[in-house]
Amino acid sequence: MTTLSLSSSAPLRARADALVVALFAGDAGAPIPVVPELASLAPAAALAGATGKAGEVTAIPAPDGVAAARVIAVGLGAQAELTGERVRRAAGAVSRAAAGLRRVVSTLGLADGTALKAAAEGHLLGGYAFAGYSDPAKQPVEQVVLAVGKVDRVARQALHVAVVTAEAVALARDLVNTAPNDLPPAVFADRAAAAARAAGLRVQVLDDKALARGGYGGILGVGSGSTRPPRLVRISYKPARPSAAVALVGKGITFDSGGISIKPAAGMDHMTSDMAGAAAVVATVIAASALGLSVAVTATVPMAENLPSGSSYRPGDVLRHRGGKSVHVLNTDAEGRLILADAIVRACEDKPDYLLETSTLTGAQVVALGNRTMGVMGTPELRDRVAELAREVGEGGWAMPLPEELREGLDSPLADIANVSGDRAGGMLVAGHYLSEFVAEGVAWAHLDVAGPAFNTGKAYGYTGPGGTGVPVRTLLAVLADLAAR
Ligand code: BES
Ligand code: MN
Ligand code: ZN
């Protein structure tokens, strides 16, 4: 990962491969450097075509008076419309453009009094590259020096929070970007456990025998088609005086072929991301501990591979969830809710105050909201707060209802509930209904469907590269911080 540092020295005199000049868009389409000392660079930036438009990146040979080798101008849009997300995206775009450079001095943290954390986060997120399978043409930018007015405690704390946050996002992205042949449930569990133990957290891993003893029929049923058996990982963080207890649950399907209800071949490779919810909650509980948030957090993470074979569960099977509810499986591709129901029941046995569950649960989420806006369902107050915080951190989220009339589609003549309803209407919401049946009475809960947002199959933009995005790690961290502050 890119290393960050702070400096209060004059940016014009900084020796670097690039000086990043943050620009506001002026009235007449003329760029206005955010830092008054860099006003002398405005004409060169304008000549090179820079306007200050949000997200616009323009590389310029360094004019006289600049010690750096080049200037990278980046737009923030109109000053009156500045948001943290604009700063984050600009920083991310600069870091992506600066790949291959060693030392970059950035003035984005000076955009306003609160921009430092967003600039730090954006530079780190935009500098992410998955190192797993091939050598990139260019290494991520090695070092970003953030220009600040004063290197004080507030600045150092902002930097620390940004680094912990970006490390959590990178862990989630690394796990999602690991190919499914390299991440069977047992390996995923080992990697999650190792990361959590290294952070000083308590870890428990249930293997398939322990899952059978514990009555986890959903996880076992879904995992039965693979030669690589399922797992349930539990990770706990307990600070001294927690203000609340929060359960996290994340879907960990290491590959979703659909099973016997097999998916079409086109795009099936994207189902490498079907463990993004699990990766996010693992990363989040570790980051909560690194930040010392005053909430107790336990992540309950079911992991299984959904494959067709002679030992697979089938449409028509009846499984029994932990806690006793029976489910009539009508479609083996609606597997996420089956492993999540078991995990939600287990999580609720701890009697948490809040339950946050996240999953790449339905294609219907993508149809309804697209690839950059998660759907949030649950108890109204928590649901609305989660959606609001998702937008604030730049992950994008929208509150969704659980219309009463959609519940009866899950009625089954054979079992307590069916895993799919007869028609496709409101598929994201029907899945939400299914999960709600397993949340204990009195627990405030939210379900974050990140089917689209967790994985970028398109071009890079802002601070988001291709592949795993780390969504919803930053939303979950914001919610935990919010609950800690109550
Ligand atoms: N993992 C998929 C959902 C998904 C789709 C995630 C696209 C990311 C991108 C999930 O297990 C699934 O297959 N859902 C089915 C549910 C249906 C059978 C009720 C779907 O959405 O088609
Ligand atoms: Mn599926
Ligand atoms: Zn799935």
Short mmCIF file of C-alpha atoms and ligand atoms in Angstrom, two decimals:
data_model
loop_
_atom_site.label_atom_id
_atom_site.label_comp_id
_atom_site.label_asym_id
_atom_site.label_seq_id
_atom_site.Cartn_x
_atom_site.Cartn_y
_atom_site.Cartn_z
CA MET A 1 0.00 0.00 0.00
CA THR A 2 1.05 3.59 -0.59
CA THR A 3 2.62 5.13 2.52
CA LEU A 4 1.28 8.48 3.71
CA SER A 5 2.99 11.24 5.65
CA LEU A 6 2.25 14.83 6.66
CA SER A 7 4.28 17.95 5.94
CA SER A 8 3.80 21.64 6.69
CA SER A 9 6.63 22.74 4.37
CA ALA A 10 5.96 24.94 1.35
CA PRO A 11 4.61 22.73 -1.49
CA LEU A 12 6.36 24.77 -4.21
CA ARG A 13 9.75 23.87 -2.78
CA ALA A 14 9.04 20.18 -2.15
CA ARG A 15 11.26 17.77 -4.07
CA ALA A 16 8.96 15.16 -5.54
CA ASP A 17 8.03 13.32 -8.73
CA ALA A 18 4.79 15.27 -8.75
CA LEU A 19 3.11 18.16 -6.98
CA VAL A 20 -0.66 17.73 -6.86
CA VAL A 21 -2.43 21.06 -7.25
CA ALA A 22 -6.06 20.96 -6.18
CA LEU A 23 -8.26 23.33 -8.20
CA PHE A 24 -11.70 24.79 -7.72
CA ALA A 25 -13.68 25.65 -10.84
CA GLY A 26 -14.00 29.43 -11.20
CA ASP A 27 -16.98 31.22 -12.75
CA ALA A 28 -15.48 31.78 -16.19
CA GLY A 29 -14.19 28.20 -16.51
CA ALA A 30 -10.86 29.30 -15.04
CA PRO A 31 -9.25 27.03 -12.44
CA ILE A 32 -8.49 28.47 -8.98
CA PRO A 33 -5.81 26.73 -6.90
CA VAL A 34 -7.17 25.81 -3.47
CA VAL A 35 -3.93 26.90 -1.81
CA PRO A 36 -3.31 30.65 -2.33
CA GLU A 37 0.49 30.11 -2.47
CA LEU A 38 -0.06 28.07 -5.65
CA ALA A 39 -2.03 30.82 -7.41
CA SER A 40 0.98 31.33 -9.68
CA LEU A 41 0.28 27.91 -11.23
CA ALA A 42 -3.23 28.81 -12.41
CA PRO A 43 -2.17 30.12 -15.88
CA ALA A 44 -0.07 27.00 -16.65
CA ALA A 45 -2.92 24.77 -15.51
CA ALA A 46 -5.44 26.68 -17.64
CA LEU A 47 -3.11 26.54 -20.68
CA ALA A 48 -2.88 22.76 -20.29
CA GLY A 49 -6.69 22.62 -20.39
CA ALA A 50 -7.47 22.31 -16.70
CA THR A 51 -10.80 23.87 -15.71
CA GLY A 52 -11.19 22.69 -12.12
CA LYS A 53 -14.14 20.44 -13.04
CA ALA A 54 -14.66 17.74 -10.38
CA GLY A 55 -12.48 14.67 -11.03
CA GLU A 56 -10.57 16.15 -13.99
CA VAL A 57 -6.86 15.21 -13.92
CA THR A 58 -4.30 17.14 -16.00
CA ALA A 59 -0.55 16.47 -16.03
CA ILE A 60 1.65 19.52 -16.66
CA PRO A 61 5.44 19.86 -16.97
CA ALA A 62 6.58 21.77 -13.88
CA PRO A 63 6.68 25.56 -14.52
CA ASP A 64 9.53 27.68 -13.10
CA GLY A 65 9.42 27.98 -9.35
CA VAL A 66 8.21 24.41 -8.78
CA ALA A 67 10.77 21.99 -7.30
CA ALA A 68 8.77 18.88 -8.23
CA ALA A 69 9.35 17.18 -11.60
CA ARG A 70 5.77 17.70 -12.75
CA VAL A 71 2.47 19.15 -11.65
CA ILE A 72 -0.70 17.10 -11.57
CA ALA A 73 -3.72 19.38 -11.52
CA VAL A 74 -6.96 17.92 -10.20
CA GLY A 75 -10.40 19.49 -10.17
CA LEU A 76 -12.78 19.68 -7.22
CA GLY A 77 -15.63 21.55 -8.93
CA ALA A 78 -17.16 24.70 -7.46
CA GLN A 79 -15.94 25.59 -3.98
CA ALA A 80 -19.53 26.06 -2.75
CA GLU A 81 -20.37 22.45 -3.74
CA LEU A 82 -17.37 20.78 -2.09
CA THR A 83 -18.02 17.43 -0.34
CA GLY A 84 -15.73 14.89 1.28
CA GLU A 85 -16.56 12.45 -1.50
CA ARG A 86 -15.36 14.94 -4.16
CA VAL A 87 -12.03 15.21 -2.37
CA ARG A 88 -11.81 11.41 -1.98
CA ARG A 89 -12.54 10.80 -5.66
CA ALA A 90 -10.10 13.48 -6.80
CA ALA A 91 -7.37 11.99 -4.60
CA GLY A 92 -8.15 8.52 -5.90
CA ALA A 93 -8.02 9.64 -9.53
CA VAL A 94 -4.66 11.34 -8.88
CA SER A 95 -3.22 8.25 -7.23
CA ARG A 96 -4.30 6.11 -10.17
CA ALA A 97 -2.77 8.62 -12.62
CA ALA A 98 0.43 8.72 -10.55
CA ALA A 99 1.05 4.95 -10.68
CA GLY A 100 4.74 4.30 -11.27
CA LEU A 101 5.84 7.46 -9.41
CA ARG A 102 7.68 7.28 -6.12
CA ARG A 103 6.99 10.48 -4.25
CA VAL A 104 3.96 12.71 -4.68
CA VAL A 105 3.15 15.85 -2.66
CA SER A 106 -0.59 16.51 -2.48
CA THR A 107 -2.45 19.68 -1.53
CA LEU A 108 -5.90 18.01 -1.64
CA GLY A 109 -6.05 17.81 2.16
CA LEU A 110 -6.17 21.62 2.25
CA ALA A 111 -9.42 21.87 0.24
CA ASP A 112 -11.22 22.78 3.46
CA GLY A 113 -10.93 22.30 7.21
CA THR A 114 -12.12 18.67 7.08
CA ALA A 115 -10.61 17.47 3.79
CA LEU A 116 -7.48 15.81 5.18
CA LYS A 117 -9.07 12.48 6.08
CA ALA A 118 -10.92 12.28 2.75
CA ALA A 119 -7.74 13.14 0.82
CA ALA A 120 -5.74 10.52 2.73
CA GLU A 121 -8.43 7.89 2.19
CA GLY A 122 -8.80 8.68 -1.50
CA HIS A 123 -5.05 8.52 -2.13
CA LEU A 124 -4.78 5.15 -0.37
CA LEU A 125 -7.87 3.62 -1.99
CA GLY A 126 -6.89 4.88 -5.45
CA GLY A 127 -3.40 3.49 -4.96
CA TYR A 128 -4.65 -0.04 -4.32
CA ALA A 129 -3.55 -2.78 -6.69
CA PHE A 130 -4.14 -6.48 -6.21
CA ALA A 131 -0.75 -8.16 -6.13
CA GLY A 132 -1.90 -11.72 -6.55
CA TYR A 133 -1.45 -13.09 -10.03
CA SER A 134 0.55 -10.86 -12.38
CA ASP A 135 3.03 -8.03 -12.16
CA PRO A 136 1.30 -4.73 -12.88
CA ALA A 137 2.71 -2.56 -15.69
CA LYS A 138 3.26 0.15 -13.06
CA GLN A 139 3.58 -0.14 -9.29
CA PRO A 140 1.15 1.93 -7.20
CA VAL A 141 2.52 5.32 -6.16
CA GLU A 142 4.97 4.62 -3.35
CA GLN A 143 4.64 7.65 -1.10
CA VAL A 144 2.11 10.48 -0.82
CA VAL A 145 3.04 13.47 1.33
CA LEU A 146 -0.04 15.40 2.41
CA ALA A 147 0.49 19.13 2.76
CA VAL A 148 -1.08 20.47 5.95
CA GLY A 149 -1.10 23.83 7.70
CA LYS A 150 0.24 22.27 10.86
CA VAL A 151 1.33 18.74 11.78
CA ASP A 152 -0.70 18.43 14.97
CA ARG A 153 -2.64 15.81 16.90
CA VAL A 154 -5.83 16.39 14.89
CA ALA A 155 -3.98 15.88 11.60
CA ARG A 156 -2.21 12.76 12.87
CA GLN A 157 -5.49 11.27 14.10
CA ALA A 158 -7.19 11.94 10.75
CA LEU A 159 -4.30 10.17 9.03
CA HIS A 160 -4.48 7.21 11.42
CA VAL A 161 -8.22 6.70 10.86
CA ALA A 162 -7.74 6.93 7.09
CA VAL A 163 -4.92 4.37 7.14
CA VAL A 164 -6.88 1.87 9.27
CA THR A 165 -9.94 2.34 7.06
CA ALA A 166 -7.98 1.90 3.83
CA GLU A 167 -6.22 -1.19 5.20
CA ALA A 168 -9.60 -2.72 6.00
CA VAL A 169 -10.89 -1.96 2.52
CA ALA A 170 -7.71 -3.43 1.01
CA LEU A 171 -8.10 -6.64 3.05
CA ALA A 172 -11.68 -7.04 1.81
CA ARG A 173 -10.59 -6.31 -1.78
CA ASP A 174 -7.68 -8.78 -1.58
CA LEU A 175 -10.03 -11.53 -0.40
CA VAL A 176 -12.60 -10.78 -3.11
CA ASN A 177 -9.91 -10.58 -5.81
CA THR A 178 -8.45 -13.96 -4.82
CA ALA A 179 -9.66 -16.48 -7.39
CA PRO A 180 -12.22 -19.03 -6.20
CA ASN A 181 -9.88 -21.99 -6.81
CA ASP A 182 -7.52 -20.40 -4.28
CA LEU A 183 -10.18 -19.54 -1.72
CA PRO A 184 -12.23 -22.56 -0.71
CA PRO A 185 -14.13 -22.13 2.58
CA ALA A 186 -11.37 -23.69 4.71
CA VAL A 187 -8.72 -21.37 3.24
CA PHE A 188 -10.98 -18.32 3.56
CA ALA A 189 -11.59 -19.28 7.21
CA ASP A 190 -7.84 -19.66 7.81
CA ARG A 191 -7.07 -16.29 6.28
CA ALA A 192 -9.84 -14.56 8.25
CA ALA A 193 -8.74 -16.26 11.46
CA ALA A 194 -5.07 -15.40 10.93
CA ALA A 195 -5.82 -11.72 10.25
CA ALA A 196 -8.12 -11.50 13.27
CA ARG A 197 -5.69 -13.28 15.60
CA ALA A 198 -2.86 -11.02 14.43
CA ALA A 199 -5.06 -8.10 15.54
CA GLY A 200 -5.49 -9.70 18.97
CA LEU A 201 -9.11 -10.79 18.46
CA ARG A 202 -10.84 -13.96 19.65
CA VAL A 203 -11.60 -16.42 16.87
CA GLN A 204 -13.62 -19.60 16.63
CA VAL A 205 -13.87 -21.72 13.46
CA LEU A 206 -16.56 -24.39 13.11
CA ASP A 207 -15.74 -27.08 10.54
CA ASP A 208 -18.33 -29.29 8.83
CA LYS A 209 -18.49 -31.73 11.76
CA ALA A 210 -19.08 -28.91 14.24
CA LEU A 211 -21.69 -27.43 11.88
CA ALA A 212 -23.54 -30.77 11.88
CA ARG A 213 -23.44 -30.93 15.69
CA GLY A 214 -24.71 -27.34 15.84
CA GLY A 215 -27.67 -27.92 13.55
CA TYR A 216 -26.51 -25.58 10.78
CA GLY A 217 -28.59 -27.26 8.06
CA GLY A 218 -28.58 -24.28 5.70
CA ILE A 219 -24.79 -23.93 5.56
CA LEU A 220 -24.32 -27.71 5.24
CA GLY A 221 -26.98 -28.05 2.54
CA VAL A 222 -25.51 -25.30 0.38
CA GLY A 223 -21.97 -26.62 0.86
CA SER A 224 -22.86 -30.23 0.13
CA GLY A 225 -22.13 -30.10 -3.61
CA SER A 226 -18.50 -29.14 -3.19
CA THR A 227 -15.62 -31.41 -2.20
CA ARG A 228 -14.40 -28.40 -0.20
CA PRO A 229 -16.57 -28.33 2.95
CA PRO A 230 -18.15 -25.26 4.55
CA ARG A 231 -17.08 -23.33 7.63
CA LEU A 232 -18.49 -20.82 10.12
CA VAL A 233 -16.06 -18.26 11.49
CA ARG A 234 -16.74 -16.16 14.59
CA ILE A 235 -14.55 -13.18 15.45
CA SER A 236 -15.06 -11.06 18.57
CA TYR A 237 -13.83 -7.64 19.62
CA LYS A 238 -14.69 -6.58 23.19
CA PRO A 239 -13.53 -3.16 24.41
CA ALA A 240 -13.52 -2.35 28.12
CA ARG A 241 -16.77 -0.37 28.40
CA PRO A 242 -18.81 -0.97 25.25
CA SER A 243 -21.80 1.32 24.71
CA ALA A 244 -23.59 -1.35 22.63
CA ALA A 245 -23.20 -4.89 21.29
CA VAL A 246 -23.25 -5.24 17.51
CA ALA A 247 -23.49 -8.47 15.53
CA LEU A 248 -22.05 -8.49 12.02
CA VAL A 249 -23.02 -11.21 9.53
CA GLY A 250 -21.64 -11.53 5.99
CA LYS A 251 -22.34 -13.89 3.10
CA GLY A 252 -19.32 -16.03 2.28
CA ILE A 253 -20.15 -18.03 -0.85
CA THR A 254 -16.63 -18.56 -2.20
CA PHE A 255 -18.13 -19.37 -5.61
CA ASP A 256 -21.75 -19.36 -6.69
CA SER A 257 -22.44 -21.51 -9.74
CA GLY A 258 -26.09 -21.65 -8.76
CA GLY A 259 -25.74 -25.34 -7.90
CA ILE A 260 -28.26 -27.73 -9.53
CA SER A 261 -30.31 -24.61 -10.45
CA ILE A 262 -27.21 -23.66 -12.43
CA LYS A 263 -26.54 -20.14 -13.67
CA PRO A 264 -25.95 -19.25 -17.34
CA ALA A 265 -22.26 -19.32 -18.35
CA ALA A 266 -22.07 -15.62 -19.31
CA GLY A 267 -20.75 -13.64 -16.36
CA MET A 268 -20.61 -16.62 -14.03
CA ASP A 269 -16.98 -15.72 -13.29
CA HIS A 270 -18.27 -12.65 -11.41
CA MET A 271 -19.51 -15.04 -8.76
CA THR A 272 -15.98 -15.04 -7.38
CA SER A 273 -17.28 -11.96 -5.54
CA ASP A 274 -20.09 -13.81 -3.77
CA MET A 275 -18.08 -13.75 -0.54
CA ALA A 276 -17.73 -9.95 -0.52
CA GLY A 277 -20.11 -9.55 2.43
CA ALA A 278 -18.06 -12.01 4.46
CA ALA A 279 -14.80 -10.27 3.50
CA ALA A 280 -16.29 -6.92 4.50
CA VAL A 281 -17.41 -8.01 7.97
CA VAL A 282 -14.08 -9.73 8.67
CA ALA A 283 -12.22 -6.55 7.71
CA THR A 284 -14.66 -4.38 9.67
CA VAL A 285 -14.35 -6.15 13.01
CA ILE A 286 -10.55 -5.99 12.72
CA ALA A 287 -10.67 -2.26 11.92
CA ALA A 288 -13.13 -1.59 14.77
CA SER A 289 -10.55 -3.04 17.11
CA ALA A 290 -7.65 -1.08 15.55
CA LEU A 291 -9.67 2.11 16.00
CA GLY A 292 -10.63 1.18 19.55
CA LEU A 293 -14.33 1.89 18.90
CA SER A 294 -16.35 1.60 22.09
CA VAL A 295 -18.80 -1.01 20.76
CA ALA A 296 -18.53 -4.76 21.23
CA VAL A 297 -18.52 -6.44 17.82
CA THR A 298 -18.91 -10.10 16.93
CA ALA A 299 -18.73 -11.18 13.30
CA THR A 300 -20.49 -14.44 12.39
CA VAL A 301 -19.36 -15.53 8.95
CA PRO A 302 -20.77 -18.54 7.07
CA MET A 303 -18.60 -19.82 4.21
CA ALA A 304 -19.57 -22.38 1.57
CA GLU A 305 -19.09 -23.16 -2.11
CA ASN A 306 -22.24 -23.61 -4.20
CA LEU A 307 -21.56 -26.26 -6.87
CA PRO A 308 -23.57 -28.89 -8.75
CA SER A 309 -22.47 -32.50 -8.22
CA GLY A 310 -23.75 -35.91 -7.20
CA SER A 311 -23.71 -34.83 -3.59
CA SER A 312 -25.41 -31.42 -4.08
CA TYR A 313 -28.60 -30.36 -2.39
CA ARG A 314 -31.45 -30.20 -4.88
CA PRO A 315 -34.59 -28.25 -5.65
CA GLY A 316 -37.26 -30.00 -3.59
CA ASP A 317 -35.02 -30.70 -0.60
CA VAL A 318 -36.09 -29.65 2.86
CA LEU A 319 -33.33 -28.37 5.14
CA ARG A 320 -33.50 -27.49 8.81
CA HIS A 321 -31.95 -24.20 9.92
CA ARG A 322 -30.22 -23.72 13.26
CA GLY A 323 -32.97 -23.03 15.76
CA GLY A 324 -35.36 -25.50 14.09
CA LYS A 325 -37.14 -23.76 11.20
CA SER A 326 -37.50 -25.97 8.12
CA VAL A 327 -37.02 -24.59 4.61
CA HIS A 328 -38.27 -25.96 1.31
CA VAL A 329 -35.51 -25.37 -1.23
CA LEU A 330 -37.13 -24.49 -4.55
CA ASN A 331 -34.05 -22.98 -6.15
CA THR A 332 -30.48 -23.86 -5.17
CA ASP A 333 -29.31 -20.52 -6.56
CA ALA A 334 -31.06 -18.70 -3.70
CA GLU A 335 -28.30 -20.08 -1.47
CA GLY A 336 -27.17 -16.90 0.25
CA ARG A 337 -30.26 -16.60 2.42
CA LEU A 338 -29.85 -20.27 3.44
CA ILE A 339 -26.37 -19.83 4.89
CA LEU A 340 -27.26 -16.40 6.29
CA ALA A 341 -30.35 -17.62 8.17
CA ASP A 342 -28.20 -20.07 10.17
CA ALA A 343 -25.64 -17.36 10.86
CA ILE A 344 -28.27 -14.80 11.87
CA VAL A 345 -29.81 -17.27 14.32
CA ARG A 346 -26.37 -17.93 15.83
CA ALA A 347 -25.57 -14.22 16.01
CA CYS A 348 -28.86 -13.50 17.80
CA GLU A 349 -28.11 -16.13 20.46
CA ASP A 350 -25.57 -13.59 21.80
CA LYS A 351 -28.42 -11.08 22.31
CA PRO A 352 -26.89 -8.17 20.40
CA ASP A 353 -28.48 -4.70 20.42
CA TYR A 354 -27.90 -4.32 16.68
CA LEU A 355 -27.40 -6.73 13.80
CA LEU A 356 -25.80 -5.62 10.54
CA GLU A 357 -25.85 -8.22 7.79
CA THR A 358 -24.41 -7.75 4.33
CA SER A 359 -24.44 -9.89 1.23
CA THR A 360 -24.22 -10.03 -2.53
CA LEU A 361 -27.70 -11.42 -2.26
CA THR A 362 -29.78 -10.68 -5.35
CA GLY A 363 -29.47 -9.77 -9.01
CA ALA A 364 -32.66 -7.80 -8.31
CA GLN A 365 -30.59 -5.30 -6.30
CA VAL A 366 -28.61 -4.51 -9.46
CA VAL A 367 -31.80 -4.20 -11.52
CA ALA A 368 -33.36 -1.83 -8.99
CA LEU A 369 -30.43 0.38 -7.99
CA GLY A 370 -27.55 -0.27 -10.37
CA ASN A 371 -23.95 -1.06 -9.61
CA ARG A 372 -23.10 1.79 -7.25
CA THR A 373 -26.00 1.94 -4.79
CA MET A 374 -26.60 -0.74 -2.19
CA GLY A 375 -30.14 -1.59 -1.10
CA VAL A 376 -30.73 -1.30 2.64
CA MET A 377 -33.59 -3.08 4.39
CA GLY A 378 -34.41 -3.70 8.06
CA THR A 379 -35.92 -1.97 11.07
CA PRO A 380 -36.74 1.55 9.88
CA GLU A 381 -34.54 3.70 12.12
CA LEU A 382 -31.34 1.71 11.70
CA ARG A 383 -32.08 1.09 8.00
CA ASP A 384 -32.43 4.79 7.27
CA ARG A 385 -29.30 5.68 9.23
CA VAL A 386 -27.26 3.00 7.43
CA ALA A 387 -28.44 4.26 4.01
CA GLU A 388 -27.59 7.84 4.97
CA LEU A 389 -24.12 6.90 6.21
CA ALA A 390 -23.49 4.83 3.08
CA ARG A 391 -24.08 7.95 0.99
CA GLU A 392 -21.95 10.05 3.32
CA VAL A 393 -18.89 7.79 2.99
CA GLY A 394 -19.40 7.64 -0.78
CA GLU A 395 -20.44 4.00 -1.02
CA GLY A 396 -24.01 4.86 -2.06
CA GLY A 397 -27.10 3.40 -0.42
CA TRP A 398 -30.87 3.66 -0.49
CA ALA A 399 -33.50 2.53 2.02
CA MET A 400 -35.86 -0.14 0.70
CA PRO A 401 -39.22 -1.30 2.11
CA LEU A 402 -40.29 -4.81 3.03
CA PRO A 403 -43.87 -4.67 1.68
CA GLU A 404 -46.09 -7.01 3.66
CA GLU A 405 -47.75 -8.58 0.61
CA LEU A 406 -44.41 -9.94 -0.63
CA ARG A 407 -43.98 -12.18 2.41
CA GLU A 408 -46.67 -14.71 1.51
CA GLY A 409 -44.82 -15.75 -1.64
CA LEU A 410 -42.47 -17.61 0.68
CA ASP A 411 -45.24 -19.72 2.24
CA SER A 412 -44.65 -23.43 1.68
CA PRO A 413 -47.15 -26.28 1.94
CA LEU A 414 -44.33 -28.63 2.97
CA ALA A 415 -42.06 -26.65 5.30
CA ASP A 416 -42.05 -23.55 7.50
CA ILE A 417 -40.84 -21.41 4.63
CA ALA A 418 -39.69 -21.68 0.99
CA ASN A 419 -36.40 -20.17 -0.14
CA VAL A 420 -37.88 -18.39 -3.17
CA SER A 421 -41.28 -17.05 -4.12
CA GLY A 422 -43.16 -18.03 -7.24
CA ASP A 423 -42.54 -14.79 -9.14
CA ARG A 424 -39.66 -12.40 -9.70
CA ALA A 425 -41.41 -9.27 -8.46
CA GLY A 426 -39.42 -7.44 -5.80
CA GLY A 427 -36.69 -10.09 -5.62
CA MET A 428 -34.41 -7.96 -3.41
CA LEU A 429 -37.25 -7.35 -0.95
CA VAL A 430 -38.40 -10.98 -0.87
CA ALA A 431 -34.84 -11.93 0.11
CA GLY A 432 -35.01 -9.28 2.85
CA HIS A 433 -38.25 -10.86 4.10
CA TYR A 434 -36.59 -14.26 4.24
CA LEU A 435 -33.74 -12.95 6.41
CA SER A 436 -36.11 -11.00 8.68
CA GLU A 437 -37.74 -14.27 9.74
CA PHE A 438 -34.54 -15.25 11.54
CA VAL A 439 -33.74 -12.01 13.36
CA ALA A 440 -34.66 -12.26 17.04
CA GLU A 441 -37.46 -10.08 18.40
CA GLY A 442 -36.23 -6.70 19.64
CA VAL A 443 -32.94 -6.64 17.72
CA ALA A 444 -32.52 -3.55 15.53
CA TRP A 445 -31.21 -4.88 12.23
CA ALA A 446 -30.17 -3.87 8.75
CA HIS A 447 -29.54 -5.92 5.63
CA LEU A 448 -27.17 -4.35 3.07
CA ASP A 449 -27.56 -5.96 -0.38
CA VAL A 450 -24.30 -5.14 -2.19
CA ALA A 451 -24.65 -7.48 -5.20
CA GLY A 452 -23.70 -4.66 -7.61
CA PRO A 453 -21.50 -2.34 -5.52
CA ALA A 454 -19.13 -5.01 -4.12
CA PHE A 455 -17.51 -5.77 -7.47
CA ASN A 456 -16.55 -3.40 -10.27
CA THR A 457 -16.80 -5.18 -13.62
CA GLY A 458 -16.40 -1.89 -15.51
CA LYS A 459 -13.69 0.76 -15.82
CA ALA A 460 -11.84 2.37 -12.92
CA TYR A 461 -13.34 5.63 -11.63
CA GLY A 462 -12.43 7.96 -8.76
CA TYR A 463 -10.74 5.79 -6.13
CA THR A 464 -12.38 2.57 -7.36
CA GLY A 465 -10.35 0.22 -9.51
CA PRO A 466 -11.52 -2.99 -11.20
CA GLY A 467 -12.62 -6.06 -9.20
CA GLY A 468 -13.46 -6.06 -5.51
CA THR A 469 -14.37 -2.59 -4.23
CA GLY A 470 -14.40 -3.26 -0.48
CA VAL A 471 -18.01 -2.09 -0.26
CA PRO A 472 -19.55 -1.92 2.39
CA VAL A 473 -16.54 -1.77 4.76
CA ARG A 474 -16.57 2.03 5.08
CA THR A 475 -20.33 2.11 5.63
CA LEU A 476 -20.12 -0.54 8.36
CA LEU A 477 -17.27 1.34 10.07
CA ALA A 478 -19.26 4.58 9.91
CA VAL A 479 -22.27 2.82 11.46
CA LEU A 480 -20.14 1.33 14.25
CA ALA A 481 -18.57 4.74 14.97
CA ASP A 482 -22.06 6.26 14.98
CA LEU A 483 -23.39 3.64 17.43
CA ALA A 484 -20.28 4.09 19.61
CA ALA A 485 -20.98 7.81 19.84
CA ARG A 486 -24.61 7.38 20.99
N1 BES B 1 -25.03 -14.37 -5.69
C1 BES B 1 -26.28 -14.22 -6.36
C2 BES B 1 -26.71 -12.77 -6.51
C3 BES B 1 -25.85 -11.88 -7.37
C4 BES B 1 -26.24 -11.61 -8.67
C5 BES B 1 -24.73 -11.26 -6.87
C6 BES B 1 -25.47 -10.76 -9.45
C7 BES B 1 -23.96 -10.42 -7.66
C8 BES B 1 -24.34 -10.16 -8.95
C9 BES B 1 -27.37 -14.95 -5.56
O1 BES B 1 -26.97 -16.09 -4.88
C10 BES B 1 -28.40 -15.39 -6.53
O2 BES B 1 -28.09 -16.22 -7.35
N2 BES B 1 -29.61 -14.85 -6.41
C11 BES B 1 -30.68 -15.21 -7.26
C12 BES B 1 -31.93 -15.34 -6.41
C13 BES B 1 -33.10 -15.94 -7.14
C14 BES B 1 -32.84 -17.40 -7.47
C15 BES B 1 -34.33 -15.80 -6.28
C16 BES B 1 -30.86 -14.11 -8.29
O3 BES B 1 -30.70 -12.92 -7.95
O4 BES B 1 -31.13 -14.43 -9.44
MN MN B 2 -27.03 -17.83 -6.08
ZN ZN B 3 -24.99 -16.13 -4.32
#
